[in-house]
Tab-separated table of C-alpha atoms in Angstrom:
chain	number	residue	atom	x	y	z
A	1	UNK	CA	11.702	12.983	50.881
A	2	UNK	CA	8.862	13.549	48.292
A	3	UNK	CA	9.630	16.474	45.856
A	4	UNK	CA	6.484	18.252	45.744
A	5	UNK	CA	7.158	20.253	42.736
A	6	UNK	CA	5.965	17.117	40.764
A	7	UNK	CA	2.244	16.611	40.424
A	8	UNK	CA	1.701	13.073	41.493
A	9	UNK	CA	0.799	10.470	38.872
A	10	UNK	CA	-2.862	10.584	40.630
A	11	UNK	CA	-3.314	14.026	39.703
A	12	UNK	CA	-2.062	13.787	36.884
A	13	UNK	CA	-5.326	11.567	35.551
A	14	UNK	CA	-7.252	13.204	37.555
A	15	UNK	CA	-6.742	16.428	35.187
A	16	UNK	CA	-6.775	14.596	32.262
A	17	UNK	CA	-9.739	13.041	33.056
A	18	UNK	CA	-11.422	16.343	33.664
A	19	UNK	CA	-9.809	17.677	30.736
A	20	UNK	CA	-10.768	14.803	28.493
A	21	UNK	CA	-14.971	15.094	29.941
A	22	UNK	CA	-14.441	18.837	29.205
A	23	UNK	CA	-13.620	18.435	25.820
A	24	UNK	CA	-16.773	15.477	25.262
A	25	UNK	CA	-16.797	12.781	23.736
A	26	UNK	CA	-13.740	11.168	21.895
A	27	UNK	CA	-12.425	12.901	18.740
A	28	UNK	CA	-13.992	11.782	14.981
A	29	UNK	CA	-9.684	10.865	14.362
A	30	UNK	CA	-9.373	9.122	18.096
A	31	UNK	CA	-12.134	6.832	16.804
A	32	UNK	CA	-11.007	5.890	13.258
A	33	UNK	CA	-7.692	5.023	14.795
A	34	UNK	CA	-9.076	1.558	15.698
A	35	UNK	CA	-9.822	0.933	12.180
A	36	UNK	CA	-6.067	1.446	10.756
A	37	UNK	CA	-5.014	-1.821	11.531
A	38	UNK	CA	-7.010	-3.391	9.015
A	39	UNK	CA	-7.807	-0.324	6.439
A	40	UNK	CA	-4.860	1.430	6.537
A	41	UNK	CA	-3.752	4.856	7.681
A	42	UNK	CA	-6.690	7.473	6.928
A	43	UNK	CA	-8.442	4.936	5.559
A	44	UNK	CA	-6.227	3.538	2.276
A	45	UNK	CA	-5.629	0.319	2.790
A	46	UNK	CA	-2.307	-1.297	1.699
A	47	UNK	CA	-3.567	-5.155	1.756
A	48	UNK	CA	-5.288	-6.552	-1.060
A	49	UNK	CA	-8.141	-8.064	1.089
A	50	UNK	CA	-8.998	-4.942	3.230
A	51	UNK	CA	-11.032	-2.186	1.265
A	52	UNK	CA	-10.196	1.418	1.107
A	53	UNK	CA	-12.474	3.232	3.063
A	54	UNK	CA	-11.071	6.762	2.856
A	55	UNK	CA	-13.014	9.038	0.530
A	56	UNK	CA	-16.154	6.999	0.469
A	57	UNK	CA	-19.596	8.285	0.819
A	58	UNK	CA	-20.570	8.828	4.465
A	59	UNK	CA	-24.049	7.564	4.516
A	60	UNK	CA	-22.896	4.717	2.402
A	61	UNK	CA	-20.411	4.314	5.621
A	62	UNK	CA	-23.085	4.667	8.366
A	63	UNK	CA	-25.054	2.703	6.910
A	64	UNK	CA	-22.753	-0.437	6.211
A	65	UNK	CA	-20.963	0.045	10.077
A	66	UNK	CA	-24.711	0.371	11.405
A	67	UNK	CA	-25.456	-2.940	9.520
A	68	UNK	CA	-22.527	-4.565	11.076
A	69	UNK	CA	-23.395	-3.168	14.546
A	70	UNK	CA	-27.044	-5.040	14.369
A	71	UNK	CA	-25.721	-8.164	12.513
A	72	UNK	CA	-27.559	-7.093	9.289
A	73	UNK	CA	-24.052	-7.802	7.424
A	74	UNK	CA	-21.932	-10.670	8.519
A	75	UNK	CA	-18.775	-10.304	10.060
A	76	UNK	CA	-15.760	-12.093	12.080
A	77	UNK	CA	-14.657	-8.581	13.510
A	78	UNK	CA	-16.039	-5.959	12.031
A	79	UNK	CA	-20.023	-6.279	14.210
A	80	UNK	CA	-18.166	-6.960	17.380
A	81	UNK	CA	-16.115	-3.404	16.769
A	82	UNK	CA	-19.071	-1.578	16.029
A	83	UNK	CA	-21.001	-3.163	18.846
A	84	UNK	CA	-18.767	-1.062	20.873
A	85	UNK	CA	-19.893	2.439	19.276
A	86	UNK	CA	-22.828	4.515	19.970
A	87	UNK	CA	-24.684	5.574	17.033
A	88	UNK	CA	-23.175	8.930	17.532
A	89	UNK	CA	-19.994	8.089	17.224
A	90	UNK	CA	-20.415	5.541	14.367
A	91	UNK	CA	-21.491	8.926	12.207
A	92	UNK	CA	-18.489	10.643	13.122
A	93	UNK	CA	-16.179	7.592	11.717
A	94	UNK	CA	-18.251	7.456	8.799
A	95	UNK	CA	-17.602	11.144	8.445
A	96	UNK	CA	-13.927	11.046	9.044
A	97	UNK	CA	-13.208	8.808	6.813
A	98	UNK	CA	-15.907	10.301	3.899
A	99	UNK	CA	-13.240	13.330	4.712
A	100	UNK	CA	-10.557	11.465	3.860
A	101	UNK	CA	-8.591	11.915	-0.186
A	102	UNK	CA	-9.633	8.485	-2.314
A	103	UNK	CA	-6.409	6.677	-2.738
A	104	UNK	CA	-6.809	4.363	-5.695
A	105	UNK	CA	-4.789	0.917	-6.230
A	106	UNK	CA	-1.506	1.289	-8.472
A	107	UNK	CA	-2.018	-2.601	-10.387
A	108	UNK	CA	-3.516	-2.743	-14.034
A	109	UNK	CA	-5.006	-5.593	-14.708
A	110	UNK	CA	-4.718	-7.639	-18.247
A	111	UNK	CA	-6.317	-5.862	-21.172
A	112	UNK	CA	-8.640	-9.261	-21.405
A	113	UNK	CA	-9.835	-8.715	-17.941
A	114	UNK	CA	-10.731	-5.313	-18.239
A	115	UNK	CA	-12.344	-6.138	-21.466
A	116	UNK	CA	-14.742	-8.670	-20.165
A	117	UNK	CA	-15.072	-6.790	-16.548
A	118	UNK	CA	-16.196	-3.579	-18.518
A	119	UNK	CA	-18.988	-5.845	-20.652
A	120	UNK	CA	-20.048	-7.290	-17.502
A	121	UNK	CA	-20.260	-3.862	-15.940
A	122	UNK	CA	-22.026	-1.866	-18.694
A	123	UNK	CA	-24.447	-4.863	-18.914
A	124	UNK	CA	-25.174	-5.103	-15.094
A	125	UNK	CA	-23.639	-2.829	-13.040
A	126	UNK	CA	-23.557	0.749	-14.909
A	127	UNK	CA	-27.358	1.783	-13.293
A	128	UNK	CA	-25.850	1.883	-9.883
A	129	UNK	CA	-22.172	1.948	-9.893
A	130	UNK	CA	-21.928	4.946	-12.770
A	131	UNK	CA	-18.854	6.258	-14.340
A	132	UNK	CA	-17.025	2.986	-14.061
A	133	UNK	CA	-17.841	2.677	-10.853
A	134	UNK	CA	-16.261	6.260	-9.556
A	135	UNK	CA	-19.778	7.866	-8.736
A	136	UNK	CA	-21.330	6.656	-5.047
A	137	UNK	CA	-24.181	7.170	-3.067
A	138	UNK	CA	-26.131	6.322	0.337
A	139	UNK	CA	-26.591	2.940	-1.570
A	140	UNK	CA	-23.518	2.581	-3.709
A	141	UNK	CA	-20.039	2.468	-3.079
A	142	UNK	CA	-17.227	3.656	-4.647
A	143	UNK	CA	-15.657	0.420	-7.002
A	144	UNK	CA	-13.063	2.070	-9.196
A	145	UNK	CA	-9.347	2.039	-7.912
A	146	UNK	CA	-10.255	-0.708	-4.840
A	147	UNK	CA	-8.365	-3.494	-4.537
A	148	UNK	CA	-9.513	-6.574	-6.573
A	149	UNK	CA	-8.849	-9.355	-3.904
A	150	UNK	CA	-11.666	-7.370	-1.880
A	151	UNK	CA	-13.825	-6.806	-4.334
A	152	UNK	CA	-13.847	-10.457	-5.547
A	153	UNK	CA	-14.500	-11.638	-1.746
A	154	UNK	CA	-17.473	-9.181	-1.576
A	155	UNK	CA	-18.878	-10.450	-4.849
A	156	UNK	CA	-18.620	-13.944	-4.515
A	157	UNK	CA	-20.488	-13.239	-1.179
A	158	UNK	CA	-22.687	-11.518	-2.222
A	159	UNK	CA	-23.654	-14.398	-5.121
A	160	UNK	CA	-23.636	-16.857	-2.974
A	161	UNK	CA	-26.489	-15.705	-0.871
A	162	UNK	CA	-28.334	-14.624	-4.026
A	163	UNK	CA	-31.208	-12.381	-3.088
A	164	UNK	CA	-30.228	-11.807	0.829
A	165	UNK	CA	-27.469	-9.716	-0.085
A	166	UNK	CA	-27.883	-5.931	0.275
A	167	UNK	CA	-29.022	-4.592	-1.899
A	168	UNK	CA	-31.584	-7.019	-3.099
A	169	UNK	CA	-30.794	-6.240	-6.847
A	170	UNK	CA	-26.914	-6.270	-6.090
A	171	UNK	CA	-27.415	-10.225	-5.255
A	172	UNK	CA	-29.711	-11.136	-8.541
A	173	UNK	CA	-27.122	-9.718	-10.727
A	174	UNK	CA	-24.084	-11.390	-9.633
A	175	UNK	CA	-26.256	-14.662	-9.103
A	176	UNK	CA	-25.225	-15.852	-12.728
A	177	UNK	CA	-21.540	-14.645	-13.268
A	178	UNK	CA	-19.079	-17.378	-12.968
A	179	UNK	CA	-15.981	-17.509	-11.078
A	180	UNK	CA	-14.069	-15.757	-14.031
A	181	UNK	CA	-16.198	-13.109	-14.724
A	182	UNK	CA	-16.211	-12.079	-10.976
A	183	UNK	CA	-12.902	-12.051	-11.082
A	184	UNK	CA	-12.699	-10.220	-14.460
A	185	UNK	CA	-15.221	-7.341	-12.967
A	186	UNK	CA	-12.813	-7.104	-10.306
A	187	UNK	CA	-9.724	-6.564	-12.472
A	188	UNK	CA	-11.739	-4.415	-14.266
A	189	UNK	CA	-12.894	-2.128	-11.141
A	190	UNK	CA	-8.968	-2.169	-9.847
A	191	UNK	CA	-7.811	-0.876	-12.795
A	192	UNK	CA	-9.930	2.418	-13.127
A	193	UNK	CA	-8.593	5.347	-11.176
């Protein structure tokens, strides 16, 4: 005998579905979820490869995600994700995660590293990446307290295509460092907070 004071599982999704079209589209937080795998609850990556993405500007973040949505920026992953998003809802990630507190790195790096790294970066990266790299922009992410290992992938990438990395200027300045003074600016960025 069927006990009728229990909605059926069918009716059940049937009122959440109606419930979930009434309420719109999915949530800014229901769509950052898919990113925690790889940067970390709320955006602060644990893993020294992933960046922090929590606290960052969101226009900077539209803008990079859109890239990776049209195949501007290469990718393994990250252009087949967004390929799934609607404009609209690549904003409100952006946003969410522009919400989000900064959560700097805890290493220090060796007081010859961050010597050389700052040189490097009041010579060549200063106009853009201000403050050490704290201040950020539409253009110009935050550098200070992220994870080295990331930040030496993205600059070695970004030297070894030269003057087809975004921004133009960001690939003739790194053109010329060598492998230790990418490394150094690294060190250098992970240890400011």
């Amino acid at each position: 005998m069927k006990d009728r004071t229990r909605p059926s599982l069918l009716a059940l999704g049937l009122m959440a579905s109606l419930t979930a079209s009434a309420a719109g589209v999915r949530s800014p937080g229901m769509l950052a979820n898919t990113c925690a795998g790889c940067h970390g609850t709320l955006g602060a990556s644990a893993g020294e490869q992933m960046p922090s993405i929590a606290g960052m500007d969101n226009g900077y973040l539209f803008s990079v995600l859109s890239d990776y949505k049209t195949g501007l920026r290469r990718s393994t992953i990250m252009g087949r994700l967004m390929k799934g998003y609607s404009d609209q809802e690549i904003w409100a990630i952006a946003a969410f995660f522009a919400e989000q507190p900064w959560v700097s790195t805890d290493r220090v790096a060796r007081a010859d590293q961050i010597r050389v790294g700052r040189e490097i970066h009041e010579r060549q990266c200063e106009s853009c990446h201000e403050d050490a790299g704290r201040a950020q922009d539409d253009d110009s992410p935050r550098m200070a307290g992220q994870w080295s290992g990331y930040l030496n992938y993205a600059l070695e990438t970004c030297r070894d295509i030269g003057r087809r990395c975004h921004p133009n200027k960001m690939g003739e300045r790194v053109m010329a460092l060598s492998d230790q003074e990418i490394e150094a600016l690294a060190r250098f960025y992970e240890s400011e907070k």
